Coordinates of C-alpha atoms and ligand atoms in Angstrom, one line a residue:
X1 CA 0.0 0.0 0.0
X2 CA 1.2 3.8 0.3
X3 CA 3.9 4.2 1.1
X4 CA 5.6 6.8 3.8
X5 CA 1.8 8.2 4.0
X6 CA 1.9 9.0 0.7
X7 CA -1.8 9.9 -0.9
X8 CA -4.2 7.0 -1.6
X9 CA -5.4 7.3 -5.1
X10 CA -8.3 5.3 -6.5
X11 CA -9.5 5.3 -10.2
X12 CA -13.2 4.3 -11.3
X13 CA -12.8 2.5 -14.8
X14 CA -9.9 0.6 -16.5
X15 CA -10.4 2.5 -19.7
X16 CA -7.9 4.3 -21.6
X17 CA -8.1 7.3 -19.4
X18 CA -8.2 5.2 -16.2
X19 CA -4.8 3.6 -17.6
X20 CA -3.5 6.5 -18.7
X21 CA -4.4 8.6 -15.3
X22 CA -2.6 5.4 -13.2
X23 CA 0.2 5.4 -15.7
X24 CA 1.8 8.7 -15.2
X25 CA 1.0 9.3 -11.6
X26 CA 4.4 9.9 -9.6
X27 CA 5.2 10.0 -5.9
X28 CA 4.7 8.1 -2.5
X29 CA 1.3 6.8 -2.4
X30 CA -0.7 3.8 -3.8
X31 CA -3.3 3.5 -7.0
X32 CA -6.0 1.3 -7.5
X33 CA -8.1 1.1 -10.4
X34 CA -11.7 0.0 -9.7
X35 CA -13.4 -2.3 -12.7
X36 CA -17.1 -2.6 -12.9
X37 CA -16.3 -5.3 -15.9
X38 CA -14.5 -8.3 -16.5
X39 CA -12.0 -6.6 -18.4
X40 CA -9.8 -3.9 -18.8
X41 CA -10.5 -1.3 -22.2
X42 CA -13.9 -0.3 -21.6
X43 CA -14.6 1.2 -25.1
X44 CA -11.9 -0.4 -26.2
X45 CA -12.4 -3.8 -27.5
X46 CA -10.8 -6.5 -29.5
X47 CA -13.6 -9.2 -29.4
X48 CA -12.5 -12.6 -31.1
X49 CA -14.6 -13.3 -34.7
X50 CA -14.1 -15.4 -37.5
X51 CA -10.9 -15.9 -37.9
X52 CA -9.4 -13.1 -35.8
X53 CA -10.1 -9.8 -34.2
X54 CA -13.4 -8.0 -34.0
X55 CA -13.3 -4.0 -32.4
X56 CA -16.4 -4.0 -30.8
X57 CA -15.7 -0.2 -29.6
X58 CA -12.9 1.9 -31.0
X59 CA -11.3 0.8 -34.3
X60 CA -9.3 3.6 -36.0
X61 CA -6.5 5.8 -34.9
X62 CA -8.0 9.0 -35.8
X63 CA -5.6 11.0 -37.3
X64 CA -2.3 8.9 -36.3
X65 CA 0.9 11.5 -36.1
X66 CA 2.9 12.8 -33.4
X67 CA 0.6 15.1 -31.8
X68 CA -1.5 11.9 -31.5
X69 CA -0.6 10.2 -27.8
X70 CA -2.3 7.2 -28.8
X71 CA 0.0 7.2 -31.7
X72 CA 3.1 8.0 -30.1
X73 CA 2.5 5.8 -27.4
X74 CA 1.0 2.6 -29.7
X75 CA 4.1 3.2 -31.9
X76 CA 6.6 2.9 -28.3
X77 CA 4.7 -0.4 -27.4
X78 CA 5.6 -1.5 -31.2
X79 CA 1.9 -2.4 -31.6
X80 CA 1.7 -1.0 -35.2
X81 CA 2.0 -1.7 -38.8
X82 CA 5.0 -0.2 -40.6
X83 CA 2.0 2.0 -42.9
X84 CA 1.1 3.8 -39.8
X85 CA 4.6 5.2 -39.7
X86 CA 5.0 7.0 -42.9
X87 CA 5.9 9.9 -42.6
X88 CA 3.3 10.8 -45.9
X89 CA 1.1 8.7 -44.5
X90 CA 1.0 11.0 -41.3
X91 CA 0.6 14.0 -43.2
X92 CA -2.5 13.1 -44.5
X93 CA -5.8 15.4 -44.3
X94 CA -9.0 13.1 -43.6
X95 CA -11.0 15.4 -41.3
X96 CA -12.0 12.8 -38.8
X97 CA -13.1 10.6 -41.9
X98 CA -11.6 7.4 -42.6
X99 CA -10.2 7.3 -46.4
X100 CA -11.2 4.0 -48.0
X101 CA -11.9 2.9 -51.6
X102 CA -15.3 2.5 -51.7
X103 CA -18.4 1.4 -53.9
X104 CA -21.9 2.8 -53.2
X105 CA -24.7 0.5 -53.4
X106 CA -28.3 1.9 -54.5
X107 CA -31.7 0.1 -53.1
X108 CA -32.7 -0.8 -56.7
X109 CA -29.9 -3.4 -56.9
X110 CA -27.2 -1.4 -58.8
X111 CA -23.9 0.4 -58.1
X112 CA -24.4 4.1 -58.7
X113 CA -22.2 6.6 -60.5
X114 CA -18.8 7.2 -58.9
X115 CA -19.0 10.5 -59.8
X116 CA -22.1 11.4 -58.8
X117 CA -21.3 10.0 -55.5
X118 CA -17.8 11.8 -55.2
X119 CA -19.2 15.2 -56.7
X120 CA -21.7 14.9 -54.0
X121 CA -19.1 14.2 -50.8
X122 CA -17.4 16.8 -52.5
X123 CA -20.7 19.0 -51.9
X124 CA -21.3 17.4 -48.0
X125 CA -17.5 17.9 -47.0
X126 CA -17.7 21.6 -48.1
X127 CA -21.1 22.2 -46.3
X128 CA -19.9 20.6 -42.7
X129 CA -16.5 22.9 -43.4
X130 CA -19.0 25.4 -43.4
X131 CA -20.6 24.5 -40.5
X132 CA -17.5 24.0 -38.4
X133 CA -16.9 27.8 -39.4
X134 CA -19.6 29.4 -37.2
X135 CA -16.9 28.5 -33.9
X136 CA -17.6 31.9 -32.0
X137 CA -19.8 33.5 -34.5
X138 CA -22.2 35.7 -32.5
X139 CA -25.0 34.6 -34.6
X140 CA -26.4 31.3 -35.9
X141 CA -28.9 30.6 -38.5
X142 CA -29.6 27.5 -36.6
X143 CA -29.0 25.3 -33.7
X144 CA -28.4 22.7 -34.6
X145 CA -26.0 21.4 -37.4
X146 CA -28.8 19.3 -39.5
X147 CA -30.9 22.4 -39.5
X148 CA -28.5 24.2 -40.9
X149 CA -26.9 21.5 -43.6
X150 CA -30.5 21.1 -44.4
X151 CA -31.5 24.5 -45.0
X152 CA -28.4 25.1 -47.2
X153 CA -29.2 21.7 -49.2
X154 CA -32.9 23.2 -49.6
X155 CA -31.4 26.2 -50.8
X156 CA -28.8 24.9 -53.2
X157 CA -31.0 21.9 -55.0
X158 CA -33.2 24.3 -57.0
X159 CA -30.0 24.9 -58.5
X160 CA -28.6 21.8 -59.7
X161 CA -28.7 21.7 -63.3
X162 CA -28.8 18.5 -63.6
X163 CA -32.0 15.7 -64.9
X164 CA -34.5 14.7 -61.8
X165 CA -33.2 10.9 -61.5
X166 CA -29.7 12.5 -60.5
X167 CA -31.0 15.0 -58.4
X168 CA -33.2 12.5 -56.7
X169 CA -30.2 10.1 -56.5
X170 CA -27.8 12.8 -55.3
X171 CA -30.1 13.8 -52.7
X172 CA -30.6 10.2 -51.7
X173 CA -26.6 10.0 -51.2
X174 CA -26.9 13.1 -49.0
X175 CA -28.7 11.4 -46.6
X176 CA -26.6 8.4 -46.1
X177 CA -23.7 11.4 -45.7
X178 CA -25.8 12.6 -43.3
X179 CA -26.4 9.3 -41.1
X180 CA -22.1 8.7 -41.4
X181 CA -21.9 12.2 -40.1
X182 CA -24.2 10.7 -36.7
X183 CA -22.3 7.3 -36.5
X184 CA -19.0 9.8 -36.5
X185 CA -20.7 12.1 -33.7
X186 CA -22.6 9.1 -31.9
X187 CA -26.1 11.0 -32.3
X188 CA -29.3 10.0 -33.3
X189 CA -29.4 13.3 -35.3
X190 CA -27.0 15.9 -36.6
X191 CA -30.0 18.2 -35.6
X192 CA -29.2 17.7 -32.4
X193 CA -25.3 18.2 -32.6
X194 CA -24.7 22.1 -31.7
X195 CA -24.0 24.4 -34.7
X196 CA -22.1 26.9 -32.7
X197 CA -19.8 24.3 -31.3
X198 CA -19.2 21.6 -33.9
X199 CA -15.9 23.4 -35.2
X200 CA -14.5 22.9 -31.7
X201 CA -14.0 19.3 -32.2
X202 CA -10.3 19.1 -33.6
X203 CA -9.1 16.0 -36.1
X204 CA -5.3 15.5 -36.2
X205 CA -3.3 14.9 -39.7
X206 CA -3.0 11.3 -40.6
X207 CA -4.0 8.4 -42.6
X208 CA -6.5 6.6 -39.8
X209 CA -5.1 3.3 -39.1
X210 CA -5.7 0.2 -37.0
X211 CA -3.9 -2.3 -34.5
X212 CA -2.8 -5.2 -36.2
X213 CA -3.0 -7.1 -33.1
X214 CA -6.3 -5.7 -32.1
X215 CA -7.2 -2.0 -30.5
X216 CA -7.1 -4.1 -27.0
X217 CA -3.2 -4.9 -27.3
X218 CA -2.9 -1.1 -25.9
X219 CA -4.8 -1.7 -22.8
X220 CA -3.3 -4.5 -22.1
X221 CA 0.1 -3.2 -22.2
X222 CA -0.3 -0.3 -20.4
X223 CA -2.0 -2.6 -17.7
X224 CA 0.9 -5.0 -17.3
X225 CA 3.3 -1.8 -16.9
X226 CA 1.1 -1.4 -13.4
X227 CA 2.2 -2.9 -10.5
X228 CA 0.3 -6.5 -9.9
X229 CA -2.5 -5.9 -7.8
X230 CA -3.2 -2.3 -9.1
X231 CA -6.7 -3.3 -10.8
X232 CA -9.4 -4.9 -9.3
X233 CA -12.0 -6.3 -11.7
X234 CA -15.8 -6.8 -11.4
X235 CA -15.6 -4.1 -9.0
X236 CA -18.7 -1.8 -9.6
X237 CA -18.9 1.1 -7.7
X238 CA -22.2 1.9 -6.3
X239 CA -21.3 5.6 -4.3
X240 CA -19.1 7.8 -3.4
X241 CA -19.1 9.8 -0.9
X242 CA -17.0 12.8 -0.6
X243 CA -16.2 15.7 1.9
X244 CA -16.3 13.2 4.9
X245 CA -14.0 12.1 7.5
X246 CA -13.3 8.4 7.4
X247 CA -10.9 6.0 8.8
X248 CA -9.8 2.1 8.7
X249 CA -10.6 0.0 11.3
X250 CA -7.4 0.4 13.9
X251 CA -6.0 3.6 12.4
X252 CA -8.0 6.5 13.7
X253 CA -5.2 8.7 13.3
X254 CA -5.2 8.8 9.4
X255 CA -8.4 10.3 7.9
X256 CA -9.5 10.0 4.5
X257 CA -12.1 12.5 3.0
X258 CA -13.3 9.9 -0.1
X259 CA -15.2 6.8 0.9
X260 CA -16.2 4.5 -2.1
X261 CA -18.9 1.6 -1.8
X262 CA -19.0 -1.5 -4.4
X263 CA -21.8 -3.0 -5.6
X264 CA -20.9 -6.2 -3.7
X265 CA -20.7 -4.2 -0.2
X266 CA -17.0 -3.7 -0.3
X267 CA -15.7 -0.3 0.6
X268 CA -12.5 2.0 -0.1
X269 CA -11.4 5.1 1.8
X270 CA -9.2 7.5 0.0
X271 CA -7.5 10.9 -0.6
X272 CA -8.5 11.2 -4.3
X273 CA -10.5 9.0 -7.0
X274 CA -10.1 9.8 -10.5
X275 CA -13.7 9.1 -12.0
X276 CA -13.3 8.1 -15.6
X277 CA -16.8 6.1 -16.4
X278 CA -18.6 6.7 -19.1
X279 CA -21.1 10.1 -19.5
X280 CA -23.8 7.7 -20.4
X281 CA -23.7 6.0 -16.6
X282 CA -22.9 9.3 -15.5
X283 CA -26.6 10.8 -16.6
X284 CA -28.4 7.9 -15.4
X285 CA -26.8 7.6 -12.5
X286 CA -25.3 11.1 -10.9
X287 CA -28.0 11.9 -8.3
X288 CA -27.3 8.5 -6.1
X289 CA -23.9 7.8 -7.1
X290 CA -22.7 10.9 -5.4
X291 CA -22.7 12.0 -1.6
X292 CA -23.1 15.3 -1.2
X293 CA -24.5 15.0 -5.0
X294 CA -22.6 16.7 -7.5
X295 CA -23.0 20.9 -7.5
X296 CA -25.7 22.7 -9.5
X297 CA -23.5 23.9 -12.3
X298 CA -21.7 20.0 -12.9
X299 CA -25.1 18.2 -12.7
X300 CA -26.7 20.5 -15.7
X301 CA -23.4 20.5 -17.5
X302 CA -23.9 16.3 -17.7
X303 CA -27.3 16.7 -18.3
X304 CA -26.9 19.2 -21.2
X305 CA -24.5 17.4 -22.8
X306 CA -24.9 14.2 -25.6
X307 CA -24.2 11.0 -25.5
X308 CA -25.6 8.2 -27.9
X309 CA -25.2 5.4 -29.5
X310 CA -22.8 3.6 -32.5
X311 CA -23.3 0.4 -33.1
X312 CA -21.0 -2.3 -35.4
X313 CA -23.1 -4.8 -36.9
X314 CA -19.7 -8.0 -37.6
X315 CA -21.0 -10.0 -40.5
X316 CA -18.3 -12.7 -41.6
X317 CA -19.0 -14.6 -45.4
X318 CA -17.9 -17.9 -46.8
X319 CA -16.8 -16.0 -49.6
X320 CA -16.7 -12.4 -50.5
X321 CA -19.0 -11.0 -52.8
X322 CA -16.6 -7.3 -53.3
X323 CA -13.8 -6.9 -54.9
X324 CA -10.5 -7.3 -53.3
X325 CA -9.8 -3.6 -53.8
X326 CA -13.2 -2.3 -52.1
X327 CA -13.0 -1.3 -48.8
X328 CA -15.6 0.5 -47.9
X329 CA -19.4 -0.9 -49.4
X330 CA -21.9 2.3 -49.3
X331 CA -25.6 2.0 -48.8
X332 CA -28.1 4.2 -50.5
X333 CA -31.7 4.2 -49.8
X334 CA -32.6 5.6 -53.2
X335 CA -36.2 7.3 -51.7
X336 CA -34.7 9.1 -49.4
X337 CA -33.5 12.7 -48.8
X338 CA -32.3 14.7 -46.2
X339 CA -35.4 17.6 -47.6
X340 CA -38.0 14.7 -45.8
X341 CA -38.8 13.9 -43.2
X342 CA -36.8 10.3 -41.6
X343 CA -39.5 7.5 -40.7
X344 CA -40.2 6.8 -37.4
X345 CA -41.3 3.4 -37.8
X346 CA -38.1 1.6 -36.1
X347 CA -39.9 -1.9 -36.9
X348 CA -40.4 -1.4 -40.3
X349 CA -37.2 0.7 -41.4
X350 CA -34.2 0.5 -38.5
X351 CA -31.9 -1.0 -41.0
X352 CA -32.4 2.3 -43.5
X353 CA -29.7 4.0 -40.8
X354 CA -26.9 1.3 -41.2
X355 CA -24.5 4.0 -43.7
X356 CA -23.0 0.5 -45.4
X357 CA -19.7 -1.5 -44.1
X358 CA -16.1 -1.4 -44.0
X359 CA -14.5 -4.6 -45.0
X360 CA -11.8 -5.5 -42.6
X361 CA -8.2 -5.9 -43.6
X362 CA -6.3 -8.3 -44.2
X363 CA -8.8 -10.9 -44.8
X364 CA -5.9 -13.8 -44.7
X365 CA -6.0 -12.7 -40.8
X366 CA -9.5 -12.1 -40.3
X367 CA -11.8 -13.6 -42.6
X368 CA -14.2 -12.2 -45.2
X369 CA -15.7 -9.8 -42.6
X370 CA -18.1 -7.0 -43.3
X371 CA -18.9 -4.4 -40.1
X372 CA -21.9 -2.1 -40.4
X373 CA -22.2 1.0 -38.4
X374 CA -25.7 1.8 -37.1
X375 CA -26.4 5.0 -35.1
X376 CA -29.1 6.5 -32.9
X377 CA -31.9 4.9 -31.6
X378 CA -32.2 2.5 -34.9
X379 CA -29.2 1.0 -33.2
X380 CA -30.7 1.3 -30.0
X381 CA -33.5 -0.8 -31.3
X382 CA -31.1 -3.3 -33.5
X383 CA -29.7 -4.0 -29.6
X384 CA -33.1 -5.4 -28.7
X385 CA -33.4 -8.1 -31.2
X386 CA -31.9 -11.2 -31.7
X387 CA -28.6 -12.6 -33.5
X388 CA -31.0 -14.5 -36.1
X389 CA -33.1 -11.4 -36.5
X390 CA -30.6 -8.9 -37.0
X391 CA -28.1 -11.5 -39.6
X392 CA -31.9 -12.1 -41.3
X393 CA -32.4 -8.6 -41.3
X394 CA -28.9 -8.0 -43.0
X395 CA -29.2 -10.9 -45.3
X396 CA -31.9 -9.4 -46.9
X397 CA -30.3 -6.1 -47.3
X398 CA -27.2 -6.9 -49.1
X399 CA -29.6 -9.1 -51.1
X400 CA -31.7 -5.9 -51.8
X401 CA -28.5 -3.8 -52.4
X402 CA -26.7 -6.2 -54.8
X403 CA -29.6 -6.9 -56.9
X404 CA -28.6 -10.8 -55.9
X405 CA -31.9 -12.4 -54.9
X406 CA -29.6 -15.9 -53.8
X407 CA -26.7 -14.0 -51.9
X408 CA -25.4 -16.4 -49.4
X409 CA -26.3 -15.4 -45.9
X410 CA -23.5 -14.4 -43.4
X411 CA -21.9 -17.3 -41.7
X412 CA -21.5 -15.5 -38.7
X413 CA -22.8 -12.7 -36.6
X414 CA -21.3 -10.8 -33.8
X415 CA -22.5 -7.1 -33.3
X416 CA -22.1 -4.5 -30.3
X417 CA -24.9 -2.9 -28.3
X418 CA -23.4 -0.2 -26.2
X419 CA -26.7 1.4 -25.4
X420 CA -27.5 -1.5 -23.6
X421 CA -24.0 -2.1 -21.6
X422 CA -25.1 -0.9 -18.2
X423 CA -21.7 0.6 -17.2
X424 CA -21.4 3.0 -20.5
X425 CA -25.0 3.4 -21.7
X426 CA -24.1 4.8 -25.3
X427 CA -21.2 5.1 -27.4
X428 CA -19.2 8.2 -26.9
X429 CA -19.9 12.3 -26.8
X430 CA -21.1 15.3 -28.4
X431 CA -21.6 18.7 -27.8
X432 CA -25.4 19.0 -27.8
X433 CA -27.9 22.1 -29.0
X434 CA -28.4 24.0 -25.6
X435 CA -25.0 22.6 -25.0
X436 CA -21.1 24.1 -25.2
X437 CA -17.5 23.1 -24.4
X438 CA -17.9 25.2 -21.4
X439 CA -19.8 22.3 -20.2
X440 CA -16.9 19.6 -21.3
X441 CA -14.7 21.8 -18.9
X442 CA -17.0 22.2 -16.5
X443 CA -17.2 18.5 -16.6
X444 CA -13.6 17.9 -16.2
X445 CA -13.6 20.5 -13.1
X446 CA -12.3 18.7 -10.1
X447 CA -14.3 19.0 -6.5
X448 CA -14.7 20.7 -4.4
X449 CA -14.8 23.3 -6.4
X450 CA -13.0 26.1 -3.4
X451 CA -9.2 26.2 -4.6
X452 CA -8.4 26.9 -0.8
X453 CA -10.1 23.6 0.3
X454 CA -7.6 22.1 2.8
X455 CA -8.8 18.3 1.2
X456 CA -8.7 19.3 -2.6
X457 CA -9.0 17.4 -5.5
X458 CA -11.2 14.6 -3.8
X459 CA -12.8 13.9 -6.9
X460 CA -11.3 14.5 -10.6
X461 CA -12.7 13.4 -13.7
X462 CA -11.3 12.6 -16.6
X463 CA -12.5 10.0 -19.7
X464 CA -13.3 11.3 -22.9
X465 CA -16.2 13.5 -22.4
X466 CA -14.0 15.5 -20.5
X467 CA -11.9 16.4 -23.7
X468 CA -12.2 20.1 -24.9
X469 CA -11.3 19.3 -28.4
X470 CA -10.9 15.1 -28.6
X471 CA -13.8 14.1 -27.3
X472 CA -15.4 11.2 -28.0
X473 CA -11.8 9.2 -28.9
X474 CA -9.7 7.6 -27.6
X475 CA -6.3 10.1 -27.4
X476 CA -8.8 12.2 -26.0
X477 CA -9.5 9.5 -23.3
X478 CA -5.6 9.0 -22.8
X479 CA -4.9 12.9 -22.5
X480 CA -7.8 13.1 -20.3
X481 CA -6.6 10.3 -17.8
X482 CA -2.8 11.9 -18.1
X483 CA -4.5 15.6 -17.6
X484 CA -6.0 14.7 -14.1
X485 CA -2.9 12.7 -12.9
X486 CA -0.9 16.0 -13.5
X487 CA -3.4 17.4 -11.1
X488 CA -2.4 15.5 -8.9
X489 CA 1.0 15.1 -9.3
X490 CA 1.0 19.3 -8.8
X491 CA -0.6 19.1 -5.5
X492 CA 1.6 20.4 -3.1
X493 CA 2.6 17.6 -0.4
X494 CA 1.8 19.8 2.5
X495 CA -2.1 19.9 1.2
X496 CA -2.2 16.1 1.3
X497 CA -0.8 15.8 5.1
X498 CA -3.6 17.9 6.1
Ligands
LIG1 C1 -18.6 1.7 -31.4 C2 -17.5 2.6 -31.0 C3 -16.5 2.9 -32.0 C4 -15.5 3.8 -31.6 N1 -14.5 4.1 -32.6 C5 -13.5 4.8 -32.2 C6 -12.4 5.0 -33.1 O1 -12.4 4.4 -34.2 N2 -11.3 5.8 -32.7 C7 -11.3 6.4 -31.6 O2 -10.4 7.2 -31.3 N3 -12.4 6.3 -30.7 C8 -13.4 5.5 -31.0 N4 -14.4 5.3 -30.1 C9 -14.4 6.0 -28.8 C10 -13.4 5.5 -27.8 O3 -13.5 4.1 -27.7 C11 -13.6 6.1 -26.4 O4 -13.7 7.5 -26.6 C12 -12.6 5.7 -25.4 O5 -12.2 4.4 -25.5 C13 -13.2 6.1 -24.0 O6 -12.2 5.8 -23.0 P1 -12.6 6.2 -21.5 O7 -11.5 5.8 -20.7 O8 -13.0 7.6 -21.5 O9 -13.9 5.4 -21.2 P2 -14.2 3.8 -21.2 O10 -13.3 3.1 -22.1 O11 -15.6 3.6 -21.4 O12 -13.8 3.4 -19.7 C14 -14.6 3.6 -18.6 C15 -14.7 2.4 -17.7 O13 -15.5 2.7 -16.6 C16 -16.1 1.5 -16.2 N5 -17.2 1.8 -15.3 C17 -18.4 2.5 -15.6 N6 -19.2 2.6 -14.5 C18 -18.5 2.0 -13.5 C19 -18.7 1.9 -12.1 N7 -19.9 2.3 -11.6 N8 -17.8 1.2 -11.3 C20 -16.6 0.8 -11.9 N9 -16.3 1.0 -13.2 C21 -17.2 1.6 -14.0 C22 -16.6 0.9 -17.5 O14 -16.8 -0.5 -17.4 C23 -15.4 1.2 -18.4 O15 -14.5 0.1 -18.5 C24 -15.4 4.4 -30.3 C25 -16.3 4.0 -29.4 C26 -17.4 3.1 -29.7 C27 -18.3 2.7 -28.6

């Protein structure tokens, strides 16, 4: 344990921020990370399928290059692949949107123009440049950012000089940009994704890239740099009570302010716990998980903010049906457009949401696998039906999209359903209308709140929500879990004696 009464730290969550937080705290003292799963990750995770790796939770790098920790610190473990280190490789622009060779897919069974597809990304990456640009503007035309996309498409289609099947058909691409654009914001809608704050969010340079071995291989070597003993798994933490005066059975001299209760009864007493679990639990959960509860201000900055749901929809095939060179298979719903209104029959139409899949690489390691992404409360509701249902579901899809009537069904099924996971509720962050990164800092704001506290820093908080400009990934996470052990690390010795 601590040594020469050095603090007692404890950490809620073995995520990346959790890991990170334990990694770089320094001095006399102990750390013990608290687990409510079986694992350590949290949103990160390498899930066996077919015949490898599935990422249930995060997949890509987003932009890998040195200002990247994840990056820089993957690359120190030696858990990449010798792209990812290219220097032209990490000069790459994407703007947060993974670059892969793709064919787009039309409901009536055919492959539809390439350039009418890339003229119109072309169209949907200038409009949400646009959108990014109204950071600090003093006026918005709208508030949220599907309003506003919407009311410029509105604007700008009378203009298209162009014959009404592509005009139909490029408006029909639009909206499948627009549903990629809520599986990369986690939302059910970009209408409810703040306008004034959406060009806060900041995407690094470089060519997105994966772990070869499997997102999890970072984790898992960060944990076995701890100390044995540091994590304790299937630990959930029920409360925490803070601003108290505790002490262990046969020690009354040393007092701890922090005393934090488990699920199964068990109870810790410390100087300082890191919080790092999910803003999803964190909603639910604030008013009972907290004694005193949290302050005014912190409780309406968690409520304000957005948190919902991606799912990835694993879908492995005998054989593939694409071409070695696709990457990325795009679903249009040729009826649609972002100028109507969506359906809100989740029954009849959940599946219209998936944006298409992204073939994994290299399939001599993983199989012929296909993995959809599904967001808002369509993937909500694909959570609440079965394996069977959901491959059934997609069998009939790709039948749909490929004109292929006998399309061998999947072999194999394995999909996520954050929404439902009781310790993350959702999928990651967003800054939500009524919303602002004043609330992601007031988030991260450690308690209590009085600088001059003789306890402070009894709680911190870190994870990704708590990330200015990276939320909602994972270097976020890590520099959020690094940010708070600083903290810490600053704290004069003299105010942890007290
Ligand atoms: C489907 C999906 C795809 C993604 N894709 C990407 C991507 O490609 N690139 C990227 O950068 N990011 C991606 N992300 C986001 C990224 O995974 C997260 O931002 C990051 O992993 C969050 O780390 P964290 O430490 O903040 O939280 P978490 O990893 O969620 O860790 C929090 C931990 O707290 C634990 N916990 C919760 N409640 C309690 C409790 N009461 N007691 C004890 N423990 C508790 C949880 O079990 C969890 O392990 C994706 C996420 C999802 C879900």
């Amino acid at each position: 344990m601590e040594a020469g009464g050095g603090r007692r730290v404890l950490v809620v969550g073995a995520g990346l921020a959790a890991l990170g937080a334990a990694q770089r705290l320094q001095g006399p003292g102990s750390v013990r990370l608290l687990e409510a799963g079986s694992r350590a990750g949290g949103r990160i995770w390498s899930h066996p399928f077919a015949s490898g790796l599935a990422e249930l939770g995060a997949h890509w790098i987003h932009g890998p290059s040195e200002g990247n920790p994840v990056f820089r610190l993957a690359s120190c473990y030696g858990l990449l692949g010798p792209g990812a280190a290219e220097e032209e490789n990490q000069r790459v622009e994407a703007g947060g949107h993974p670059l892969l060779p793709c064919v787009t897919y039309g409901s009536s069974g055919k492959v539809l123009s390439p350039e009418l597809v890339s003229s119109t990304r072309t169209l949907f990456s200038e409009l949400l440049g646009s959108a990014q640009a109204f950071l600090h503007a003093k006026e918005l035309p709208a508030a949220g950012v599907g309003q506003y996309l919407r009311a410029e498409l509105a604007r700008l289609a009378p203009t298209w000089d162009e014959d009404e099947d592509s005009k139909r058909l490029r408006l029909a691409i639009l909206s499948t940009c627009l549903k990629l654009e809520c599986c990369i914001s986690g939302t059910h809608s970009m209408d409810l994704v703040a306008l004034g704050s959406f060009g806060e969010y900041t995407s690094l340079p470089g060519l997105d890239c994966t772990f070869p071995g499997g997102y999890s291989s970072l984790p898992d070597r960060m944990l076995a740099a701890l100390p044995e003993g540091t994590i304790l798994l299937n630990k959930p933490v029920k409360t925490i009570q803070w601003q108290g005066s505790f002490c262990e059975k046969g020690d009354v001299e040393r007092i701890f302010p922090v005393r934090v209760e488990c699920e199964d009864g068990d109870s810790f007493l410390a100087d300082h716990v890191i919080i790092t679990i999910p803003l999803g639990f964190l909603k639910e959960h604030h008013h009972n998980f907290f004694q005193p509860p949290l302050p005014t201000w912190k409780a309406e900055a968690i409520r304000r903010m957005g948190f919902g749901t991606n799912n990835k929809i694993f879908l492995e095939f005998e054989q593939p049906f694409w071409e070695p060179e696709q990457q990325l298979l795009e679903v249009v719903w040729e009826d649609e457009s972002p100028l109507a209104e969506p359906s809100i029959d989740l029954e009849a139409s959940w599946f219209k949401k998936l944006i298409g899949f992204v073939v994994l690489q290299p399939p001599e390691q993983l199989g012929h696998v296909l993995c959809g992404f599904i967001a808002g409360k369509e993937a909500e509701y694909m959570e609440t039906l079965s394996d069977a249902e959901v491959l059934r579901t997609m069998t009939s899809v790709l039948r749909t999209l490929t004109g292929n009537p006998s399309l061998p069904a999947p072999r194999s099924i394995l999909r996520s359903q954050w929404h439902s996971a009781p310790y993350t509720r959702g999928s990651y962050s967003y800054v939500a209308v009524g919303s602002s990164g004043d609330d992601i800092d007031a988030l991260a704001q450690p308690l209590p709140e009085d600088a001059s506290d003789p306890r402070p820093l009894q709680l911190l908080f870190a994870g990704e929500a708590t990330h200015r400009t990276f939320y909602s990934t994972t270097h976020g996470a890590l520099l959020s879990g690094w940010r708070e052990a600083d903290r810490l690390n600053r704290l004069p010795r003299a105010a942890e004696q007290q």
